[in-house]
Coordinates of C-alpha atoms and ligand atoms in Angstrom, one line a residue:
M1 CA -109.0 69.4 -80.7
H2 CA -111.6 67.2 -79.2
I3 CA -112.0 67.9 -75.5
N4 CA -115.3 67.1 -73.8
T5 CA -115.3 67.6 -70.0
L6 CA -118.3 66.8 -67.8
R7 CA -119.7 68.9 -65.0
E8 CA -120.9 65.9 -63.1
A9 CA -119.5 62.5 -62.7
P10 CA -121.8 59.7 -64.0
A11 CA -123.5 57.8 -61.1
E12 CA -121.4 54.7 -61.5
A13 CA -118.2 56.4 -60.6
E14 CA -117.4 55.6 -57.0
I15 CA -113.8 56.6 -56.4
P16 CA -111.8 59.7 -57.3
S17 CA -109.8 58.2 -60.1
H18 CA -112.9 57.0 -61.8
V19 CA -114.7 60.3 -61.3
W20 CA -111.8 62.4 -62.6
L21 CA -110.9 60.2 -65.6
L22 CA -114.5 60.4 -66.7
R23 CA -115.1 64.1 -65.9
S24 CA -111.9 65.1 -67.6
G25 CA -113.1 63.3 -70.7
M26 CA -110.0 61.0 -70.8
I27 CA -112.0 57.8 -70.8
R28 CA -115.4 56.8 -72.0
R29 CA -117.4 53.8 -70.9
L30 CA -118.9 51.4 -73.5
A31 CA -120.1 48.6 -71.2
S32 CA -119.5 47.4 -67.7
G33 CA -115.7 47.2 -67.3
V34 CA -115.1 48.2 -70.9
Y35 CA -113.6 51.6 -71.6
G36 CA -112.2 53.6 -74.5
F37 CA -109.6 56.3 -74.4
M38 CA -110.1 59.8 -75.7
P39 CA -107.3 62.0 -77.0
L40 CA -105.9 63.2 -73.6
G41 CA -106.4 59.8 -72.0
Y42 CA -104.7 57.9 -74.7
R43 CA -101.7 60.2 -74.6
S44 CA -101.2 59.3 -70.9
V45 CA -101.6 55.6 -71.6
R46 CA -98.9 55.9 -74.2
K47 CA -96.7 57.7 -71.7
I48 CA -96.9 54.8 -69.3
E49 CA -96.4 52.3 -72.0
E50 CA -93.2 54.1 -73.1
I51 CA -91.8 54.2 -69.5
V52 CA -92.5 50.5 -69.3
R53 CA -90.9 49.9 -72.7
Q54 CA -87.8 51.8 -71.8
E55 CA -87.3 50.0 -68.5
M56 CA -87.9 46.6 -70.0
D57 CA -85.6 47.2 -72.9
A58 CA -82.9 48.5 -70.5
K59 CA -83.0 45.0 -68.9
G60 CA -82.5 43.3 -72.3
A61 CA -86.1 42.2 -72.7
Q62 CA -87.3 42.1 -76.3
E63 CA -90.7 43.3 -77.3
I64 CA -93.0 41.1 -79.5
H65 CA -96.7 41.2 -80.0
M66 CA -98.8 38.0 -79.8
S67 CA -102.5 37.6 -80.7
A68 CA -105.2 38.2 -78.2
I69 CA -107.1 35.2 -79.7
Q70 CA -105.7 32.0 -78.3
P71 CA -106.6 28.4 -79.2
A72 CA -108.0 26.3 -76.3
E73 CA -105.6 23.4 -77.0
L74 CA -102.7 25.3 -75.4
W75 CA -104.7 26.0 -72.3
K76 CA -105.7 22.4 -72.1
E77 CA -102.1 21.4 -72.3
S78 CA -101.2 23.5 -69.2
G79 CA -104.4 22.5 -67.4
R80 CA -105.7 26.1 -67.1
W81 CA -108.7 25.8 -69.5
F82 CA -110.6 24.6 -66.4
V83 CA -108.6 26.5 -63.7
M84 CA -109.4 30.0 -65.2
G85 CA -113.1 29.3 -64.9
P86 CA -115.8 31.9 -65.8
E87 CA -113.3 34.7 -65.8
M88 CA -112.0 33.5 -69.2
W89 CA -113.8 34.9 -72.3
R90 CA -114.4 31.8 -74.4
L91 CA -115.5 31.7 -78.0
K92 CA -115.9 29.4 -80.9
D93 CA -115.2 29.9 -84.5
R94 CA -117.6 28.9 -87.3
R95 CA -116.2 25.4 -87.2
E96 CA -116.9 25.1 -83.5
R97 CA -113.2 25.2 -82.6
E98 CA -112.7 26.7 -79.1
F99 CA -110.7 29.8 -78.4
C100 CA -110.3 32.4 -75.7
L101 CA -109.4 36.0 -75.5
G102 CA -106.2 36.0 -73.6
P103 CA -106.4 36.9 -69.9
T104 CA -102.6 36.4 -69.8
H105 CA -100.1 34.7 -72.1
E106 CA -98.0 32.1 -70.2
E107 CA -99.2 29.3 -72.5
I108 CA -98.6 31.3 -75.7
F109 CA -95.1 32.4 -74.8
T110 CA -94.2 28.9 -73.6
D111 CA -95.4 27.5 -76.9
I112 CA -93.4 30.1 -78.9
V113 CA -90.2 29.2 -77.0
K114 CA -90.9 25.5 -77.1
N115 CA -90.8 25.8 -80.9
E116 CA -88.0 28.3 -81.3
V117 CA -85.5 27.4 -78.6
S118 CA -83.6 24.2 -78.6
S119 CA -80.2 24.9 -77.2
Y120 CA -78.7 26.3 -74.0
R121 CA -76.9 28.8 -76.2
Q122 CA -80.2 30.6 -76.8
L123 CA -80.9 31.1 -73.1
P124 CA -81.5 33.2 -71.1
M125 CA -84.2 35.2 -72.9
N126 CA -86.9 37.6 -71.9
L127 CA -89.8 38.4 -74.2
Y128 CA -92.5 40.9 -73.5
Q129 CA -95.5 42.6 -75.1
I130 CA -97.8 45.5 -74.3
Q131 CA -101.2 44.2 -75.2
T132 CA -104.9 44.2 -74.5
K133 CA -106.1 41.5 -72.1
Y134 CA -109.6 40.2 -71.5
R135 CA -111.0 38.9 -68.2
D136 CA -114.7 38.6 -67.5
E137 CA -114.3 39.8 -63.9
A138 CA -117.1 38.9 -61.5
R139 CA -117.2 42.4 -60.2
P140 CA -115.8 44.9 -62.7
R141 CA -115.6 48.3 -60.9
F142 CA -113.8 51.5 -60.3
G143 CA -113.3 52.2 -64.1
L144 CA -109.9 51.2 -65.3
M145 CA -109.0 49.6 -61.9
R146 CA -110.9 46.4 -62.5
A147 CA -111.9 46.3 -66.1
R148 CA -112.8 43.4 -68.4
E149 CA -110.7 44.7 -71.2
F150 CA -107.4 46.4 -70.2
V151 CA -103.8 46.9 -71.3
M152 CA -101.1 44.8 -69.7
K153 CA -97.4 44.6 -70.2
D154 CA -96.6 40.9 -69.8
A155 CA -93.0 39.6 -69.9
Y156 CA -91.8 36.0 -69.6
S157 CA -88.2 35.0 -68.8
F158 CA -86.7 31.7 -69.9
D159 CA -83.6 30.4 -68.2
R160 CA -81.4 27.3 -68.0
D161 CA -81.7 26.9 -64.3
R162 CA -82.9 28.3 -61.0
E163 CA -80.0 30.6 -60.5
G164 CA -80.7 32.1 -63.9
L165 CA -84.3 32.6 -62.9
D166 CA -83.2 34.3 -59.7
R167 CA -81.2 36.8 -61.8
S168 CA -84.0 37.4 -64.3
Y169 CA -86.5 37.9 -61.4
E170 CA -84.1 40.3 -59.7
A171 CA -83.8 42.3 -63.0
M172 CA -87.5 42.5 -63.4
F173 CA -88.0 43.5 -59.7
D174 CA -85.6 46.3 -60.3
A175 CA -87.3 47.4 -63.6
Y176 CA -90.7 47.5 -61.8
M177 CA -89.3 49.6 -59.0
R178 CA -88.1 52.1 -61.6
V179 CA -91.3 52.0 -63.7
F180 CA -93.6 52.8 -60.7
A181 CA -91.3 55.5 -59.3
R182 CA -91.1 57.1 -62.8
C183 CA -94.9 57.1 -62.9
G184 CA -94.9 59.1 -59.7
L185 CA -96.6 56.5 -57.5
R186 CA -96.1 55.9 -53.8
F187 CA -95.9 52.2 -53.8
R188 CA -94.5 49.1 -52.0
A189 CA -93.2 45.8 -53.2
V190 CA -94.9 43.1 -51.1
E191 CA -94.6 39.3 -50.9
A192 CA -97.5 37.7 -52.6
D193 CA -99.4 34.5 -53.2
S194 CA -98.9 33.1 -56.6
G195 CA -102.5 32.0 -57.1
T196 CA -103.5 30.1 -60.2
M197 CA -100.2 31.1 -61.8
G198 CA -98.2 28.5 -60.0
G199 CA -94.6 28.7 -58.9
N200 CA -93.1 29.4 -55.5
A201 CA -92.2 33.1 -55.2
S202 CA -94.0 36.2 -56.1
H203 CA -94.2 39.9 -55.4
E204 CA -96.9 42.4 -56.0
F205 CA -96.3 46.1 -56.5
Q206 CA -99.0 47.9 -54.6
A207 CA -99.7 51.6 -55.1
L208 CA -100.9 52.8 -51.7
A209 CA -104.5 53.9 -51.8
E210 CA -107.3 53.8 -49.3
N211 CA -109.7 52.8 -52.1
G212 CA -107.4 50.0 -53.2
E213 CA -108.9 46.5 -53.4
S214 CA -105.8 44.8 -52.2
E215 CA -105.0 44.4 -48.5
M216 CA -101.5 44.0 -47.1
V217 CA -99.7 44.2 -43.8
C218 CA -96.5 46.1 -43.3
C219 CA -94.0 46.0 -40.4
E220 CA -92.5 49.4 -39.6
A221 CA -89.8 47.7 -37.5
C222 CA -88.2 45.4 -40.0
G223 CA -89.7 46.6 -43.3
M224 CA -91.4 43.3 -44.1
A225 CA -94.5 43.8 -46.3
V226 CA -96.8 41.0 -47.4
T227 CA -100.3 40.7 -48.9
T228 CA -103.0 39.7 -46.4
E229 CA -103.7 36.6 -48.6
R230 CA -100.1 35.4 -48.2
A231 CA -99.3 36.5 -44.6
R232 CA -98.5 33.7 -42.3
V233 CA -100.2 34.0 -38.9
A234 CA -98.4 32.5 -35.9
D235 CA -100.4 30.0 -33.8
A236 CA -101.2 30.9 -30.3
P237 CA -98.8 29.1 -27.9
A238 CA -99.8 25.5 -27.2
E239 CA -101.8 25.1 -24.0
T240 CA -100.7 22.6 -21.3
E241 CA -103.8 22.3 -19.1
A242 CA -105.3 18.8 -18.7
A243 CA -108.0 17.7 -21.1
L244 CA -111.3 17.7 -19.3
P245 CA -114.1 15.2 -20.1
A246 CA -116.2 16.2 -23.1
E247 CA -119.7 17.3 -22.2
T248 CA -122.7 17.9 -24.4
V249 CA -124.6 21.0 -23.5
Y250 CA -128.0 22.5 -24.5
T251 CA -127.4 25.8 -26.2
P252 CA -130.8 26.7 -27.8
G253 CA -130.7 29.1 -30.8
T254 CA -127.0 29.8 -30.6
K255 CA -126.1 29.6 -34.2
T256 CA -123.1 32.1 -34.2
I257 CA -119.9 32.1 -32.2
E258 CA -121.0 35.3 -30.5
D259 CA -124.3 33.7 -29.4
V260 CA -122.8 30.5 -28.0
A261 CA -119.9 32.3 -26.3
A262 CA -122.3 34.7 -24.6
Y263 CA -124.7 31.8 -23.7
L264 CA -122.0 29.7 -22.1
G265 CA -120.1 32.7 -20.6
L266 CA -117.0 31.9 -22.7
T267 CA -114.6 34.2 -24.6
R268 CA -114.7 33.5 -28.4
D269 CA -111.1 32.1 -28.3
R270 CA -112.5 29.2 -26.2
T271 CA -114.7 28.1 -29.0
M272 CA -114.3 26.6 -32.5
K273 CA -116.0 27.7 -35.6
A274 CA -116.8 25.7 -38.7
L275 CA -117.0 26.9 -42.3
L276 CA -118.8 24.7 -44.9
F277 CA -117.9 24.6 -48.6
A278 CA -118.9 22.7 -51.7
V279 CA -116.2 22.1 -54.3
S280 CA -117.2 21.4 -57.9
G281 CA -115.3 19.5 -60.5
E282 CA -114.5 20.1 -64.2
D283 CA -118.0 19.1 -65.3
G284 CA -119.5 21.7 -62.8
A285 CA -121.0 18.9 -60.7
L286 CA -120.3 18.7 -56.9
S287 CA -117.1 16.8 -56.3
E288 CA -116.7 17.1 -52.5
Y289 CA -117.7 18.9 -49.3
V290 CA -115.0 20.7 -47.3
I291 CA -115.4 21.7 -43.7
A292 CA -112.8 24.1 -42.2
F293 CA -112.3 24.7 -38.5
L294 CA -110.6 27.6 -36.8
R295 CA -110.6 29.0 -33.3
G296 CA -113.8 31.1 -32.8
D297 CA -112.0 34.4 -32.7
R298 CA -110.2 33.9 -36.0
E299 CA -111.2 34.7 -39.6
L300 CA -110.7 32.3 -42.5
N301 CA -108.1 33.3 -45.1
M302 CA -109.8 31.8 -48.2
T303 CA -106.6 31.9 -50.3
K304 CA -104.9 29.6 -47.8
L305 CA -107.8 27.2 -47.8
I306 CA -107.8 27.1 -51.6
N307 CA -104.1 26.5 -51.8
C308 CA -104.4 23.6 -49.3
L309 CA -107.2 22.0 -51.3
G310 CA -105.4 22.5 -54.6
V311 CA -108.6 23.5 -56.5
P312 CA -109.4 26.7 -58.5
E313 CA -111.0 29.5 -56.6
H314 CA -114.1 29.5 -58.8
A315 CA -114.7 25.9 -57.9
V316 CA -115.3 26.6 -54.2
A317 CA -118.6 28.0 -53.0
F318 CA -120.4 28.0 -49.6
A319 CA -122.3 24.7 -49.2
D320 CA -126.0 24.4 -49.5
E321 CA -127.3 23.8 -46.0
A322 CA -129.7 21.0 -46.6
S323 CA -127.3 19.0 -48.9
V324 CA -124.3 19.3 -46.7
E325 CA -126.3 18.3 -43.6
A326 CA -127.6 15.2 -45.4
E327 CA -124.2 14.2 -46.8
T328 CA -121.9 14.8 -43.9
G329 CA -124.0 14.6 -40.8
C330 CA -123.3 18.2 -39.7
V331 CA -126.0 20.6 -38.5
C332 CA -125.5 24.1 -39.8
G333 CA -124.9 26.5 -36.9
F334 CA -123.9 23.6 -34.7
T335 CA -121.2 22.0 -36.7
G336 CA -118.3 20.4 -34.9
P337 CA -115.4 18.2 -35.8
M338 CA -116.7 15.0 -34.2
G339 CA -118.6 12.4 -36.2
L340 CA -118.4 13.9 -39.6
R341 CA -118.4 11.7 -42.7
G342 CA -118.1 12.1 -46.5
C343 CA -116.2 15.4 -46.4
R344 CA -112.7 16.7 -46.3
V345 CA -111.8 18.3 -43.0
V346 CA -109.2 21.1 -42.8
V347 CA -108.1 22.2 -39.4
D348 CA -106.2 25.4 -38.6
S349 CA -102.7 24.6 -37.3
E350 CA -103.5 26.4 -34.0
L351 CA -106.3 24.0 -33.0
P352 CA -104.2 20.9 -32.1
G353 CA -102.4 23.0 -29.4
Q354 CA -105.6 24.4 -27.9
R355 CA -107.3 22.7 -24.9
N356 CA -110.9 22.2 -24.0
L357 CA -112.6 24.2 -26.7
C358 CA -116.3 24.4 -27.2
A359 CA -117.5 23.1 -30.6
G360 CA -120.8 22.3 -32.3
A361 CA -122.3 18.9 -31.5
N362 CA -123.7 18.2 -35.0
K363 CA -127.0 18.2 -33.3
A364 CA -129.5 21.1 -33.3
D365 CA -129.2 23.4 -30.3
H366 CA -126.3 21.6 -28.8
H367 CA -122.6 22.2 -28.4
I368 CA -119.9 20.0 -26.8
K369 CA -117.5 21.5 -24.2
N370 CA -113.9 20.4 -23.7
V371 CA -113.2 19.2 -27.2
N372 CA -109.5 18.3 -27.8
Y373 CA -107.6 17.4 -30.9
G374 CA -106.3 13.8 -31.0
R375 CA -108.7 12.5 -28.4
D376 CA -111.9 13.7 -29.9
Y377 CA -111.1 14.4 -33.6
T378 CA -108.4 14.3 -36.2
A379 CA -108.1 15.8 -39.7
E380 CA -106.7 15.1 -43.1
H381 CA -105.2 18.6 -43.4
I382 CA -103.7 20.7 -40.7
T383 CA -102.5 24.0 -42.0
D384 CA -102.4 27.7 -41.3
L385 CA -105.9 29.0 -42.3
K386 CA -105.9 32.3 -40.4
L387 CA -106.4 35.7 -41.8
I388 CA -103.9 38.2 -40.4
R389 CA -105.2 41.2 -38.5
D390 CA -104.0 44.7 -38.0
G391 CA -101.7 44.6 -34.9
D392 CA -100.8 40.9 -35.2
P393 CA -97.1 40.2 -34.6
C394 CA -94.8 40.4 -37.7
P395 CA -93.9 36.8 -38.7
A396 CA -90.3 38.0 -39.3
C397 CA -89.6 40.1 -36.2
G398 CA -92.6 40.1 -33.9
A399 CA -93.3 43.8 -33.9
P400 CA -97.0 44.8 -34.4
L401 CA -98.1 44.9 -38.0
K402 CA -100.0 47.7 -39.7
A403 CA -102.7 46.9 -42.2
A404 CA -102.7 49.0 -45.4
R405 CA -104.6 49.0 -48.7
G406 CA -103.3 49.3 -52.2
V407 CA -103.9 49.0 -55.9
E408 CA -102.0 46.1 -57.3
V409 CA -100.3 47.7 -60.3
G410 CA -97.9 44.8 -61.0
Q411 CA -97.0 41.3 -60.0
I412 CA -94.0 39.1 -60.7
Y413 CA -93.8 35.3 -60.4
K414 CA -91.1 32.7 -60.3
L415 CA -92.9 30.0 -62.3
G416 CA -90.2 27.4 -62.4
T417 CA -90.9 24.5 -64.7
K418 CA -94.7 24.3 -64.3
Y419 CA -95.4 25.4 -67.9
S420 CA -92.3 24.1 -69.6
E421 CA -92.9 20.6 -68.2
S422 CA -96.7 20.5 -68.9
M423 CA -96.2 21.9 -72.4
G424 CA -92.9 20.3 -73.3
A425 CA -90.6 23.3 -73.6
Y426 CA -87.1 21.7 -73.2
Y427 CA -83.6 22.7 -74.3
K428 CA -80.5 20.7 -74.7
D429 CA -77.7 21.5 -72.2
E430 CA -73.9 21.4 -72.8
N431 CA -74.1 17.6 -72.5
M432 CA -77.0 17.3 -75.0
Q433 CA -79.3 16.4 -72.1
D434 CA -82.9 17.6 -72.3
R435 CA -83.8 20.0 -69.5
A436 CA -87.0 21.9 -68.8
I437 CA -86.7 25.7 -69.4
V438 CA -87.1 27.6 -66.1
M439 CA -89.6 30.4 -66.4
G440 CA -90.7 33.6 -64.8
S441 CA -93.7 35.8 -65.6
Y442 CA -94.1 39.5 -65.0
G443 CA -97.2 41.7 -65.4
I444 CA -97.9 45.4 -65.2
G445 CA -101.4 46.7 -65.5
V446 CA -100.8 49.7 -67.7
T447 CA -104.3 51.1 -67.6
R448 CA -104.7 50.2 -63.9
T449 CA -101.5 52.1 -63.3
L450 CA -103.0 55.2 -65.0
A451 CA -106.0 55.0 -62.6
A452 CA -103.6 54.5 -59.6
V453 CA -101.7 57.7 -60.6
V454 CA -105.0 59.6 -60.6
E455 CA -106.1 58.0 -57.3
Q456 CA -102.9 59.3 -55.7
N457 CA -102.8 62.7 -57.5
H458 CA -106.0 64.7 -57.5
D459 CA -107.6 67.5 -55.5
D460 CA -111.1 68.9 -55.5
D461 CA -110.7 70.5 -58.9
G462 CA -109.3 67.5 -60.8
I463 CA -106.2 65.6 -61.7
L464 CA -102.6 66.6 -60.8
W465 CA -100.6 64.7 -63.4
P466 CA -96.9 64.1 -62.7
V467 CA -95.0 65.5 -65.7
S468 CA -93.9 62.0 -66.7
V469 CA -97.4 60.8 -67.5
A470 CA -99.2 64.0 -68.1
P471 CA -101.0 64.1 -71.5
Y472 CA -99.3 67.5 -72.1
H473 CA -96.7 69.3 -70.1
V474 CA -97.9 72.9 -70.5
I475 CA -101.2 74.6 -71.3
V476 CA -101.1 78.1 -72.6
T477 CA -104.4 79.8 -72.0
I478 CA -105.6 83.0 -73.7
V479 CA -107.9 84.9 -71.3
K480 CA -109.8 87.0 -73.9
H481 CA -110.7 85.2 -77.1
G482 CA -109.9 87.4 -80.1
D483 CA -107.6 89.9 -78.3
A484 CA -104.8 90.5 -80.7
A485 CA -102.0 91.2 -78.2
Q486 CA -103.0 88.1 -76.1
T487 CA -103.3 85.9 -79.1
A488 CA -99.9 87.0 -80.5
L489 CA -98.0 86.5 -77.2
A490 CA -99.7 83.1 -76.5
E491 CA -98.8 81.9 -79.9
R492 CA -95.2 83.0 -79.5
I493 CA -95.0 81.1 -76.1
Y494 CA -96.7 78.1 -77.6
A495 CA -94.2 78.0 -80.5
A496 CA -91.2 78.5 -78.2
L497 CA -92.3 75.6 -76.1
L498 CA -92.8 73.3 -79.1
D499 CA -89.5 74.3 -80.5
A500 CA -87.8 73.3 -77.2
G501 CA -89.4 69.9 -77.4
A502 CA -92.1 70.5 -74.7
E503 CA -95.6 69.1 -75.2
A504 CA -97.9 72.1 -75.2
L505 CA -101.5 72.9 -75.6
L506 CA -102.8 76.2 -76.7
D507 CA -106.3 77.0 -75.3
D508 CA -107.6 79.6 -77.8
R509 CA -111.2 78.4 -77.6
D510 CA -114.0 81.0 -77.7
E511 CA -114.9 80.3 -74.0
R512 CA -115.0 82.4 -70.9
A513 CA -111.7 82.4 -69.1
G514 CA -113.3 80.7 -66.1
V515 CA -114.3 77.7 -68.2
K516 CA -110.8 77.4 -69.6
F517 CA -109.2 77.5 -66.1
K518 CA -111.7 74.9 -64.8
D519 CA -110.9 72.6 -67.7
A520 CA -107.2 73.0 -67.3
D521 CA -107.5 72.1 -63.6
L522 CA -109.8 69.2 -64.4
F523 CA -107.4 67.5 -66.8
G524 CA -104.5 68.5 -64.7
I525 CA -101.7 69.8 -67.1
P526 CA -98.7 70.4 -64.7
V527 CA -98.0 74.0 -65.9
R528 CA -100.5 76.6 -66.9
I529 CA -99.3 79.8 -68.6
T530 CA -102.1 82.4 -68.7
V531 CA -101.9 85.2 -71.2
G532 CA -104.2 88.1 -70.1
K533 CA -104.4 91.8 -69.6
K534 CA -100.6 92.4 -69.4
A535 CA -99.8 90.7 -72.7
A536 CA -98.9 93.9 -74.3
D537 CA -96.1 94.2 -71.7
G538 CA -95.0 90.6 -72.2
I539 CA -96.2 89.6 -68.7
V540 CA -98.0 86.4 -68.1
E541 CA -99.3 84.3 -65.1
Y542 CA -97.4 81.1 -64.4
R543 CA -99.1 78.5 -62.3
L544 CA -98.1 75.0 -61.4
R545 CA -101.1 72.7 -61.1
R546 CA -99.9 71.4 -57.8
E547 CA -99.6 74.9 -56.3
K548 CA -102.4 77.2 -55.4
E549 CA -100.9 80.5 -56.3
A550 CA -100.1 81.9 -59.7
V551 CA -97.1 84.2 -60.2
E552 CA -96.5 86.9 -62.7
K553 CA -93.5 86.6 -64.9
S554 CA -92.1 87.7 -68.2
S555 CA -93.2 85.4 -71.0
D556 CA -89.5 84.4 -71.5
D557 CA -89.1 83.5 -67.8
A558 CA -92.3 81.5 -67.9
V559 CA -91.1 79.5 -70.9
A560 CA -87.7 79.0 -69.3
D561 CA -89.2 77.9 -66.0
A562 CA -91.6 75.5 -67.7
L563 CA -88.8 73.9 -69.7
R564 CA -86.6 73.6 -66.5
L565 CA -89.4 71.8 -64.7
I566 CA -90.1 69.5 -67.6
E567 CA -86.4 68.7 -67.9
A568 CA -86.2 67.9 -64.2
E569 CA -89.3 65.7 -64.1
R570 CA -89.9 64.2 -67.5
F571 CA -88.3 60.9 -66.5
G572 CA -90.2 60.9 -63.2
P573 CA -90.7 63.1 -60.2
A574 CA -87.8 64.1 -58.0
E575 CA -87.2 61.9 -54.9
R576 CA -89.8 62.4 -52.3
Ligands
ATP1 P1 -106.2 41.0 -59.3 O1 -105.8 40.3 -58.1 O2 -106.3 42.5 -59.0 O3 -107.4 40.5 -59.9 P2 -104.4 39.5 -60.7 O4 -103.4 39.1 -59.6 O5 -105.4 38.6 -61.2 O6 -105.1 40.9 -60.4 P3 -102.2 39.4 -62.7 O7 -102.7 38.1 -63.3 O8 -101.1 39.4 -61.7 O9 -103.5 40.1 -62.0 O10 -102.0 40.5 -63.8 C1 -101.0 41.4 -63.9 C2 -101.4 42.8 -63.7 O11 -102.5 43.1 -64.6 C3 -102.0 43.1 -62.3 O12 -100.9 43.3 -61.4 C4 -102.8 44.3 -62.6 O13 -102.1 45.5 -62.5 C5 -103.3 44.1 -64.0 N1 -104.7 43.6 -63.9 C6 -105.2 42.4 -63.6 N2 -106.5 42.3 -63.7 C7 -106.9 43.6 -64.1 C8 -108.2 44.2 -64.4 N3 -109.3 43.4 -64.3 N4 -108.3 45.4 -64.8 C9 -107.1 46.2 -65.0 N5 -105.9 45.7 -64.7 C10 -105.8 44.4 -64.3
MG2 MG1 -101.7 39.7 -59.6

């Protein structure tokens, strides 16, 4: 068997899951964000796939397998050829026809159903696949967590109406809860933003992890959990004090909110901050400037701004100072809402209720005191732009929220008719009327889930696989290579385990016992049965990877205990 463990983690590995997957020899890196799976690693990938498959099938979803290569035309029909931006791997064939490597498959599945479904009698339907996806991520990192080639399960539901979609969504939600529990993850379902996918309702499934890239807030009082991107932030109560006359003041060198607040002796919540962006169009050229205003003590939630503008994320960048000043009349570091031109102004919903704030004067080294919405400025867009903070009140019940981090292992979306309408996927109802098919989309990052399991289940010696996703259940280790009694007993145990349907490894390598123990700990097989000195008496050592101590047992008891554990946990860990 090919096993190649590493003593040291390669320098690029920053977080435990990446370190342990590399060191245990489960994965190998080929290029940035591109990984291959070695024998043990690939067995675990297939375990997760199988759990996903069983739970999808249990909900009546049907597995198919579409190509990774997708013609550009379908993406142009839906409008996402541009929206996906540089994250999409694009290629041309020898005749210069455009294709991409699928980052997701809404367009492809919609096209299939458009061609195959014509009547209400064929609905509802849920199709899924487990397939390799390609995304040229801006920052591939953490190994399998944010890769550029990865395995995803993607499912698409097709219903006659909204009520049907609600039922399909509910079923997938339930399947996801079961999948991640069976993988042994501590996770939460959280309300999420639907991003470039479209639609109006979405949940992410977040495996809780300090190193996770996703941020969420959770309410311990009412159980509400929502991604930071999505979380509504209540406006501060409207103020009632009288508007004072506006007054331009000299504030030399005060380019930041901290500086100006300190200089004028104000708290930051008495000031306004400006953020300046340039938006580019489909041809890559500048299409407009956007200036967003928030109270000085707030942070901008970029997702909310992008949703308000209705442009793809990749099209928005910080504005170049000289050009934005020339075009809009702002002065960077001293930008205020009065007297701007040639730009879209977006104002946080809290600002109209605030009185007598201090804002930039659009003049170097000057600010204006007592700026008030309505009298001094107005805006095209007024919307919640605020980033939620740890301790902010829960939008549902008002109790203080707790910030948490996670790894997004799955996301589900109610798409509605966005794709069916843009791509022409209609069915005929009972009255022979054409109706747009109502869709949902449901993704699980299979290889990211593998990494999340390791992120949550490791110690200083390596991985602690839950039985349900372990590459093997039991490892039988011979202490002294070549010892006849030890070899005979180990082989008997190994055969008994295999006969009973357990997945077992026999470590009969010509290595020191210490090396074998280290390896077994590193790749984290849940049960180790060690056959050593007492083999002649039929006594072995039995050790669970998750427990420190080994116990001596008869070989029969060891086999029986191992089988009992496997039976209890092969479909997922016991309730925690
Ligand atoms: P993220 O916000 O992390 O970039 P996403 O929201 O773009 O992910 P989806 O389009 O919802 O991802 O894809 C479905 C699932 O695929 C995700 O929930 C995640 O588990 C997985 N996934 C997405 N991008 C990657 C990636 N670069 N590497 C590994 N898995 C990924
Ligand atoms: Mg997602």
